[in-house]
Amino acid sequence: MMVLTSERVKKLKGVLKEQLLSIGVSLAILIDEAGNVIASSGKENGVDTTSLAALAAANFGATAQIAKLLGEEDFSILYHKGKKDNIHFSRIGKEFILVTIFTDETPLGLVRLRVNQISQDLLNLLVEDD
Amino acid sequence: MALIDLHKREIHCKIVYYGPGRCGKTTNLFYIYNAVAEKYRGKLLTIETKGDRTLFFDLLPINLGKIHGLDIRIQLYTVPGQAHYRATRKLVLKGVDGIVFVADSLRKRREKNIESLLDLRNNLKEYGLTLEEIPLVFQYNKRDLVSVNIPLLTIEELENDLNKELKAPYFEAAAVKGVGVFETLREISKRTVKYVANKYIFAKKTAKAQGGIL
Ligand SMILES: Nc1nc2c(ncn2[C@@H]2O[C@H](COP(=O)(O)OP(=O)(O)OP(=O)(O)O)[C@@H](O)[C@H]2O)c(=O)[nH]1
Ligand SMILES: [Mg+2]
């Protein structure tokens, strides 16, 4: 069981906003492996984040199993490109996934870089003792 | 994994409907979806193959009132019952807080029910959980077929096959008609929320005792 204090949620949202929305990411969602939304920041624009979180967690779980079949450690990043939006999934520690949605105006390389830079900060916030 | 979000003042629990292929898991979720007012439920998400068989899972989020001032949000999931989807069932069980085991009353499905319960036990074990510990409710489904002369298992037989040692609560149901669906949901929700809330209160107490470490 995970208990999120208000303060912790605010800090997490702050990191997502300052580091990801600032480079043009439209929506960033932090979820756990069971498919719960932990914190999100950005424009939801009618996106059903509950369904998105469940599918993202399932997608990651399935991919991890595929990795196992292939003898890979894990695929720690997944990326899908659409006409309008792109979506990037990245593992944060063992139990969490960061989902970012952005348009072509934001370069994928920059998103990757930022996600890499903040993943340790996010993890520290997620697992820190109250 | 239950999530307690003190920022939004919500408690999130995950309940999984488990059972052999075609026993009626998805039917339960459809009935609940159609019967619950819009403001108390989220979108129904289903991932199925061309027919109506569940391929990955169904998900229905519902709101169930309050406990300790926290809004209760329950995520109802179903697994794909067909035997060869074992790996997928295990994924769906990740973070489970409560289980409804839907058994098929058709006599010819007797072995399938037993196999599915064993499969559940094995999958839970991989997450360090047991059927004895986790909130669990049985639903004996398709009781409506009693009237049409199809060989059914009796409740005594189902109890004996599945629930003899566990002694979990059970409900007779005809999910297509909605019979027993809400009784099952009410009981598993009550048990699950209680289980999660107790763990939370316990964690808070020990945290205090240990000087603030959760
Ligand atoms: N007579 C009768 N039929 C039922 C009942 N519940 C479900 N069914 C039927 O059984 C069939 C299978 O139901 P589903 O809900 O799709 O079964 P499931 O458990 O989700 O199956 P999988 O997704 O393959 O695991 C459907 O044709 C339902 O209409 C019931 O109470 N009585
Ligand atoms: Mg189904």
Short mmCIF file of C-alpha atoms and ligand atoms in Angstrom, two decimals:
data_model
loop_
_atom_site.label_atom_id
_atom_site.label_comp_id
_atom_site.label_asym_id
_atom_site.label_seq_id
_atom_site.Cartn_x
_atom_site.Cartn_y
_atom_site.Cartn_z
CA MET A 1 0.00 0.00 0.00
CA MET A 2 1.20 3.45 -0.85
CA VAL A 3 0.29 6.57 1.08
CA LEU A 4 0.71 9.89 -0.66
CA THR A 5 0.76 13.00 1.43
CA SER A 6 -0.45 16.25 -0.04
CA GLU A 7 3.02 17.68 0.24
CA ARG A 8 4.52 14.81 -1.69
CA VAL A 9 1.95 15.07 -4.48
CA LYS A 10 2.66 18.79 -4.76
CA LYS A 11 6.39 18.19 -5.02
CA LEU A 12 5.89 15.53 -7.70
CA LYS A 13 3.57 17.78 -9.69
CA GLY A 14 6.09 20.57 -9.32
CA VAL A 15 8.89 18.49 -10.84
CA LEU A 16 6.67 17.42 -13.74
CA LYS A 17 5.62 20.98 -14.40
CA GLU A 18 9.01 22.63 -14.13
CA GLN A 19 10.95 20.02 -16.03
CA LEU A 20 8.50 18.68 -18.60
CA LEU A 21 5.71 21.15 -19.25
CA SER A 22 8.38 23.81 -19.57
CA ILE A 23 9.79 22.11 -22.68
CA GLY A 24 6.38 21.77 -24.30
CA VAL A 25 5.16 18.42 -22.98
CA SER A 26 1.36 18.72 -22.90
CA LEU A 27 0.64 16.08 -20.27
CA ALA A 28 2.85 14.12 -17.87
CA ILE A 29 1.40 11.35 -15.71
CA LEU A 30 3.17 9.34 -13.08
CA ILE A 31 1.59 5.94 -12.47
CA ASP A 32 2.34 2.77 -10.55
CA GLU A 33 2.52 -0.74 -11.91
CA ALA A 34 -0.98 -1.55 -10.74
CA GLY A 35 -2.30 1.23 -12.97
CA ASN A 36 -3.00 3.93 -10.37
CA VAL A 37 -2.45 7.57 -11.24
CA ILE A 38 -0.07 9.00 -8.64
CA ALA A 39 0.38 12.54 -9.93
CA SER A 40 -0.21 14.33 -13.18
CA SER A 41 0.47 17.73 -14.62
CA GLY A 42 -0.65 19.42 -17.82
CA LYS A 43 -3.71 19.60 -20.04
CA GLU A 44 -5.89 16.53 -19.87
CA ASN A 45 -8.03 17.74 -22.80
CA GLY A 46 -10.60 15.05 -22.28
CA VAL A 47 -8.00 12.30 -21.97
CA ASP A 48 -9.32 9.60 -19.65
CA THR A 49 -6.26 9.29 -17.41
CA THR A 50 -7.67 6.31 -15.47
CA SER A 51 -7.95 4.21 -18.64
CA LEU A 52 -4.65 5.53 -19.90
CA ALA A 53 -2.88 4.55 -16.68
CA ALA A 54 -4.38 1.04 -16.71
CA LEU A 55 -3.39 0.50 -20.33
CA ALA A 56 0.08 1.95 -19.87
CA ALA A 57 0.74 -0.31 -16.89
CA ALA A 58 -0.56 -3.34 -18.82
CA ASN A 59 1.48 -2.38 -21.86
CA PHE A 60 4.61 -2.11 -19.77
CA GLY A 61 3.91 -5.38 -18.02
CA ALA A 62 3.36 -7.16 -21.33
CA THR A 63 6.53 -5.69 -22.78
CA ALA A 64 8.52 -6.79 -19.76
CA GLN A 65 7.28 -10.34 -20.37
CA ILE A 66 8.28 -10.10 -24.03
CA ALA A 67 11.72 -8.93 -22.94
CA LYS A 68 11.97 -11.98 -20.72
CA LEU A 69 11.06 -14.28 -23.60
CA LEU A 70 13.82 -12.70 -25.66
CA GLY A 71 16.29 -12.92 -22.82
CA GLU A 72 16.46 -9.13 -22.54
CA GLU A 73 16.71 -7.53 -19.15
CA ASP A 74 13.75 -5.20 -19.83
CA PHE A 75 12.77 -2.50 -22.27
CA SER A 76 12.85 0.47 -19.96
CA ILE A 77 11.45 2.89 -22.54
CA LEU A 78 8.48 2.66 -24.90
CA TYR A 79 7.59 5.22 -27.49
CA HIS A 80 4.68 5.58 -29.89
CA LYS A 81 4.45 8.17 -32.58
CA GLY A 82 1.09 9.47 -33.80
CA LYS A 83 0.00 12.03 -36.38
CA LYS A 84 -0.73 14.63 -33.75
CA ASP A 85 0.58 13.38 -30.43
CA ASN A 86 3.53 11.31 -29.40
CA ILE A 87 3.62 9.28 -26.24
CA HIS A 88 6.65 8.21 -24.29
CA PHE A 89 6.72 5.75 -21.39
CA SER A 90 9.67 5.40 -19.13
CA ARG A 91 10.26 3.23 -16.12
CA ILE A 92 11.00 5.05 -12.88
CA GLY A 93 12.63 2.62 -10.51
CA LYS A 94 11.04 -0.80 -10.37
CA GLU A 95 7.45 0.07 -9.67
CA PHE A 96 6.61 3.32 -11.41
CA ILE A 97 6.10 4.57 -14.94
CA LEU A 98 6.25 8.11 -16.25
CA VAL A 99 3.99 8.81 -19.23
CA THR A 100 4.59 11.94 -21.29
CA ILE A 101 2.50 13.21 -24.19
CA PHE A 102 3.88 15.80 -26.57
CA THR A 103 3.60 17.04 -30.17
CA ASP A 104 6.28 17.16 -32.87
CA GLU A 105 7.17 20.65 -31.75
CA THR A 106 9.02 19.12 -28.83
CA PRO A 107 11.95 16.97 -29.94
CA LEU A 108 11.94 13.41 -28.65
CA GLY A 109 15.62 13.72 -27.73
CA LEU A 110 14.86 16.57 -25.38
CA VAL A 111 12.02 14.68 -23.73
CA ARG A 112 14.28 11.68 -23.23
CA LEU A 113 17.02 13.81 -21.77
CA ARG A 114 14.71 15.53 -19.31
CA VAL A 115 13.02 12.31 -18.29
CA ASN A 116 16.43 10.83 -17.61
CA GLN A 117 17.49 13.82 -15.58
CA ILE A 118 14.45 13.83 -13.34
CA SER A 119 13.87 10.13 -12.89
CA GLN A 120 16.07 9.89 -9.82
CA ASP A 121 14.42 12.94 -8.25
CA LEU A 122 10.99 11.46 -8.87
CA LEU A 123 12.04 8.14 -7.44
CA ASN A 124 13.40 9.79 -4.33
CA LEU A 125 10.12 11.59 -3.83
CA LEU A 126 8.13 8.41 -4.44
CA VAL A 127 9.96 6.19 -2.02
CA GLU A 128 10.97 8.71 0.59
CA ASP A 129 9.90 8.10 4.16
CA ASP A 130 7.42 10.60 5.48
CA MET B 1 -1.57 -1.96 -4.62
CA ALA B 2 -3.98 0.23 -2.79
CA LEU B 3 -3.18 3.88 -3.02
CA ILE B 4 -4.15 6.42 -0.40
CA ASP B 5 -3.98 9.90 -1.83
CA LEU B 6 -4.22 12.42 0.98
CA HIS B 7 -3.96 15.27 -1.52
CA LYS B 8 -7.20 14.41 -3.31
CA ARG B 9 -8.47 12.62 -0.19
CA GLU B 10 -9.09 9.39 -2.07
CA ILE B 11 -8.48 5.75 -1.39
CA HIS B 12 -7.97 3.51 -4.44
CA CYS B 13 -8.48 -0.24 -4.32
CA LYS B 14 -8.21 -2.85 -7.05
CA ILE B 15 -10.71 -5.71 -7.18
CA VAL B 16 -10.22 -8.48 -9.73
CA TYR B 17 -12.92 -10.81 -11.07
CA TYR B 18 -11.26 -14.16 -11.67
CA GLY B 19 -12.58 -17.47 -12.99
CA PRO B 20 -12.56 -19.82 -15.98
CA GLY B 21 -13.33 -18.75 -19.54
CA ARG B 22 -16.99 -17.84 -20.20
CA CYS B 23 -18.03 -18.02 -16.56
CA GLY B 24 -19.49 -14.50 -16.74
CA LYS B 25 -16.85 -12.06 -15.43
CA THR B 26 -17.29 -9.49 -18.18
CA THR B 27 -21.07 -9.87 -17.85
CA ASN B 28 -20.80 -8.74 -14.20
CA LEU B 29 -18.96 -5.57 -15.20
CA PHE B 30 -21.39 -4.78 -18.00
CA TYR B 31 -24.32 -5.14 -15.66
CA ILE B 32 -22.72 -2.87 -13.07
CA TYR B 33 -21.81 -0.32 -15.72
CA ASN B 34 -25.37 -0.14 -17.00
CA ALA B 35 -26.96 -0.05 -13.57
CA VAL B 36 -24.81 2.59 -11.89
CA ALA B 37 -25.50 6.31 -12.42
CA GLU B 38 -22.89 8.09 -14.50
CA LYS B 39 -21.54 10.22 -11.70
CA TYR B 40 -20.61 7.12 -9.71
CA ARG B 41 -18.64 5.41 -12.45
CA GLY B 42 -15.87 6.02 -14.96
CA LYS B 43 -15.49 4.68 -18.46
CA LEU B 44 -15.73 0.97 -19.13
CA LEU B 45 -12.58 -0.19 -20.84
CA THR B 46 -12.56 -3.58 -22.53
CA ILE B 47 -9.84 -5.32 -24.47
CA GLU B 48 -11.30 -8.26 -26.31
CA THR B 49 -10.71 -10.46 -29.31
CA LYS B 50 -13.02 -10.51 -32.33
CA GLY B 51 -15.61 -12.50 -30.47
CA ASP B 52 -16.54 -11.43 -26.99
CA ARG B 53 -13.69 -13.14 -25.21
CA THR B 54 -11.56 -10.97 -22.98
CA LEU B 55 -8.06 -10.70 -24.43
CA PHE B 56 -6.33 -8.68 -21.73
CA PHE B 57 -8.74 -7.22 -19.20
CA ASP B 58 -11.86 -5.13 -18.64
CA LEU B 59 -11.75 -2.17 -16.31
CA LEU B 60 -14.59 -0.29 -14.66
CA PRO B 61 -13.82 2.43 -12.09
CA ILE B 62 -16.59 3.12 -9.57
CA ASN B 63 -17.04 5.46 -6.60
CA LEU B 64 -18.40 4.05 -3.40
CA GLY B 65 -18.90 6.78 -0.84
CA LYS B 66 -16.50 7.60 1.96
CA ILE B 67 -14.42 6.07 4.72
CA HIS B 68 -12.52 8.14 7.32
CA GLY B 69 -13.26 11.20 5.17
CA LEU B 70 -11.63 9.65 2.10
CA ASP B 71 -13.53 9.06 -1.16
CA ILE B 72 -13.51 5.38 -2.04
CA ARG B 73 -12.51 4.68 -5.65
CA ILE B 74 -12.66 1.08 -6.73
CA GLN B 75 -11.20 -0.29 -9.92
CA LEU B 76 -12.97 -3.43 -11.06
CA TYR B 77 -10.88 -5.60 -13.35
CA THR B 78 -11.61 -8.90 -15.08
CA VAL B 79 -8.99 -11.35 -16.27
CA PRO B 80 -9.14 -13.36 -19.50
CA GLY B 81 -10.34 -16.77 -18.33
CA GLN B 82 -9.09 -18.95 -21.16
CA ALA B 83 -6.36 -21.25 -19.89
CA HIS B 84 -3.63 -20.09 -22.28
CA TYR B 85 -3.76 -16.50 -21.02
CA ARG B 86 -2.06 -17.33 -17.76
CA ALA B 87 0.71 -14.74 -18.17
CA THR B 88 -1.87 -12.04 -18.81
CA ARG B 89 -3.90 -13.00 -15.76
CA LYS B 90 -0.81 -12.66 -13.65
CA LEU B 91 -0.21 -9.15 -14.96
CA VAL B 92 -3.76 -8.10 -14.18
CA LEU B 93 -3.38 -9.39 -10.62
CA LYS B 94 -0.53 -7.01 -9.95
CA GLY B 95 -1.46 -4.86 -6.98
CA VAL B 96 -4.77 -6.66 -6.33
CA ASP B 97 -6.58 -5.86 -3.06
CA GLY B 98 -9.65 -8.09 -3.36
CA ILE B 99 -10.93 -10.97 -5.48
CA VAL B 100 -14.27 -12.19 -6.74
CA PHE B 101 -13.99 -15.76 -7.94
CA VAL B 102 -16.78 -16.34 -10.45
CA ALA B 103 -17.49 -20.05 -10.85
CA ASP B 104 -19.53 -21.50 -13.68
CA SER B 105 -22.44 -23.60 -12.43
CA LEU B 106 -22.51 -25.74 -15.59
CA ARG B 107 -21.68 -29.27 -14.58
CA LYS B 108 -19.38 -29.72 -17.55
CA ARG B 109 -17.25 -26.79 -16.30
CA ARG B 110 -16.53 -28.43 -12.98
CA GLU B 111 -12.86 -29.17 -13.69
CA LYS B 112 -12.34 -25.71 -15.21
CA ASN B 113 -13.51 -24.03 -12.02
CA ILE B 114 -11.11 -26.08 -9.94
CA GLU B 115 -8.22 -25.48 -12.33
CA SER B 116 -8.88 -21.76 -12.38
CA LEU B 117 -8.87 -21.51 -8.60
CA LEU B 118 -5.56 -23.35 -8.49
CA ASP B 119 -4.19 -21.04 -11.17
CA LEU B 120 -5.30 -18.07 -9.05
CA ARG B 121 -3.58 -19.50 -6.01
CA ASN B 122 -0.34 -19.98 -7.95
CA ASN B 123 -0.43 -16.52 -9.47
CA LEU B 124 -1.07 -14.89 -6.11
CA LYS B 125 1.82 -16.78 -4.62
CA GLU B 126 4.17 -15.12 -7.08
CA TYR B 127 3.18 -11.80 -5.53
CA GLY B 128 3.54 -13.16 -2.02
CA LEU B 129 -0.23 -13.36 -1.45
CA THR B 130 -2.52 -16.18 -0.40
CA LEU B 131 -6.21 -16.89 -0.88
CA GLU B 132 -6.53 -17.22 2.88
CA GLU B 133 -5.28 -13.70 3.48
CA ILE B 134 -6.69 -11.60 0.66
CA PRO B 135 -10.36 -10.48 0.72
CA LEU B 136 -12.24 -13.07 -1.34
CA VAL B 137 -15.85 -13.72 -2.33
CA PHE B 138 -17.25 -16.54 -4.46
CA GLN B 139 -19.98 -16.06 -7.00
CA TYR B 140 -21.77 -19.16 -8.32
CA ASN B 141 -23.05 -17.91 -11.63
CA LYS B 142 -25.61 -19.00 -14.20
CA ARG B 143 -28.11 -20.24 -11.61
CA ASP B 144 -30.88 -19.18 -14.04
CA LEU B 145 -30.10 -22.30 -16.07
CA VAL B 146 -31.65 -24.44 -13.34
CA SER B 147 -34.99 -23.91 -15.03
CA VAL B 148 -33.96 -25.03 -18.54
CA ASN B 149 -32.85 -28.55 -17.87
CA ILE B 150 -29.10 -28.09 -18.35
CA PRO B 151 -27.04 -30.16 -15.91
CA LEU B 152 -25.81 -27.82 -13.19
CA LEU B 153 -23.62 -28.30 -10.17
CA THR B 154 -25.44 -27.93 -6.90
CA ILE B 155 -24.38 -25.23 -4.47
CA GLU B 156 -23.16 -27.97 -2.11
CA GLU B 157 -20.95 -29.39 -4.86
CA LEU B 158 -19.54 -25.96 -5.74
CA GLU B 159 -18.88 -25.22 -2.08
CA ASN B 160 -17.22 -28.54 -1.63
CA ASP B 161 -15.05 -28.20 -4.74
CA LEU B 162 -13.90 -24.63 -4.17
CA ASN B 163 -14.71 -23.18 -0.81
CA LYS B 164 -14.54 -26.05 1.64
CA GLU B 165 -11.46 -24.86 3.47
CA LEU B 166 -11.52 -21.18 2.58
CA LYS B 167 -15.04 -20.62 3.88
CA ALA B 168 -15.33 -17.31 2.08
CA PRO B 169 -18.78 -15.77 1.58
CA TYR B 170 -20.59 -16.91 -1.55
CA PHE B 171 -23.46 -15.63 -3.65
CA GLU B 172 -25.68 -17.36 -6.15
CA ALA B 173 -26.00 -15.30 -9.29
CA ALA B 174 -27.42 -14.99 -12.75
CA ALA B 175 -25.17 -12.20 -13.98
CA VAL B 176 -26.95 -11.80 -17.34
CA LYS B 177 -30.07 -10.84 -15.42
CA GLY B 178 -28.19 -8.95 -12.74
CA VAL B 179 -29.19 -11.40 -10.01
CA GLY B 180 -26.55 -11.49 -7.28
CA VAL B 181 -24.26 -9.01 -9.05
CA PHE B 182 -24.60 -6.17 -6.57
CA GLU B 183 -24.70 -8.49 -3.56
CA THR B 184 -21.31 -9.81 -4.67
CA LEU B 185 -19.93 -6.35 -5.34
CA ARG B 186 -21.14 -4.98 -2.03
CA GLU B 187 -19.57 -7.78 -0.01
CA ILE B 188 -16.18 -7.74 -1.74
CA SER B 189 -16.00 -3.94 -1.62
CA LYS B 190 -16.79 -3.89 2.07
CA ARG B 191 -14.15 -6.48 2.82
CA THR B 192 -11.53 -4.92 0.58
CA VAL B 193 -11.93 -1.39 1.89
CA LYS B 194 -11.83 -2.66 5.45
CA TYR B 195 -8.69 -4.66 4.72
CA VAL B 196 -6.94 -1.70 3.12
CA ALA B 197 -8.09 0.77 5.78
CA ASN B 198 -6.86 -1.53 8.54
CA LYS B 199 -3.49 -1.85 6.90
CA TYR B 200 -3.33 1.92 6.63
CA ILE B 201 -4.27 2.54 10.24
CA PHE B 202 -1.84 -0.11 11.35
CA ALA B 203 0.91 1.49 9.26
CA LYS B 204 0.17 4.87 10.81
CA LYS B 205 0.29 3.45 14.33
CA THR B 206 3.56 1.63 13.82
CA ALA B 207 4.93 4.72 12.12
CA LYS B 208 4.18 6.72 15.24
CA ALA B 209 5.62 4.05 17.45
CA GLN B 210 8.80 4.00 15.42
CA GLY B 211 9.12 7.75 15.34
CA GLY B 212 7.50 8.75 12.09
CA ILE B 213 8.78 6.27 9.58
CA LEU B 214 6.11 4.75 7.35
N1 LIG C 1 -27.47 -18.24 -18.80
C1 LIG C 1 -26.52 -17.43 -18.36
N2 LIG C 1 -25.53 -17.05 -19.19
C2 LIG C 1 -24.58 -16.21 -18.71
C3 LIG C 1 -24.60 -15.73 -17.37
N3 LIG C 1 -23.54 -14.93 -17.18
C4 LIG C 1 -22.88 -14.89 -18.37
N4 LIG C 1 -23.51 -15.67 -19.29
C5 LIG C 1 -23.11 -15.86 -20.69
O1 LIG C 1 -21.88 -16.54 -20.73
C6 LIG C 1 -21.12 -16.10 -21.85
C7 LIG C 1 -19.74 -15.66 -21.39
O2 LIG C 1 -19.85 -14.54 -20.55
P1 LIG C 1 -18.64 -13.50 -20.33
O3 LIG C 1 -19.07 -12.54 -19.30
O4 LIG C 1 -18.17 -12.96 -21.62
O5 LIG C 1 -17.56 -14.50 -19.75
P2 LIG C 1 -16.08 -14.17 -19.23
O6 LIG C 1 -15.96 -14.83 -17.91
O7 LIG C 1 -15.81 -12.72 -19.29
O8 LIG C 1 -15.19 -14.97 -20.30
P3 LIG C 1 -13.64 -14.71 -20.72
O9 LIG C 1 -13.54 -13.27 -21.09
O10 LIG C 1 -13.35 -15.61 -21.85
O11 LIG C 1 -12.81 -15.07 -19.52
C8 LIG C 1 -21.90 -14.98 -22.50
O12 LIG C 1 -22.59 -15.49 -23.61
C9 LIG C 1 -22.86 -14.56 -21.40
O13 LIG C 1 -24.06 -14.03 -21.92
C10 LIG C 1 -25.69 -16.17 -16.53
O14 LIG C 1 -25.81 -15.80 -15.35
N5 LIG C 1 -26.60 -17.01 -17.07
MG MG C 2 -14.42 -11.59 -20.26
#
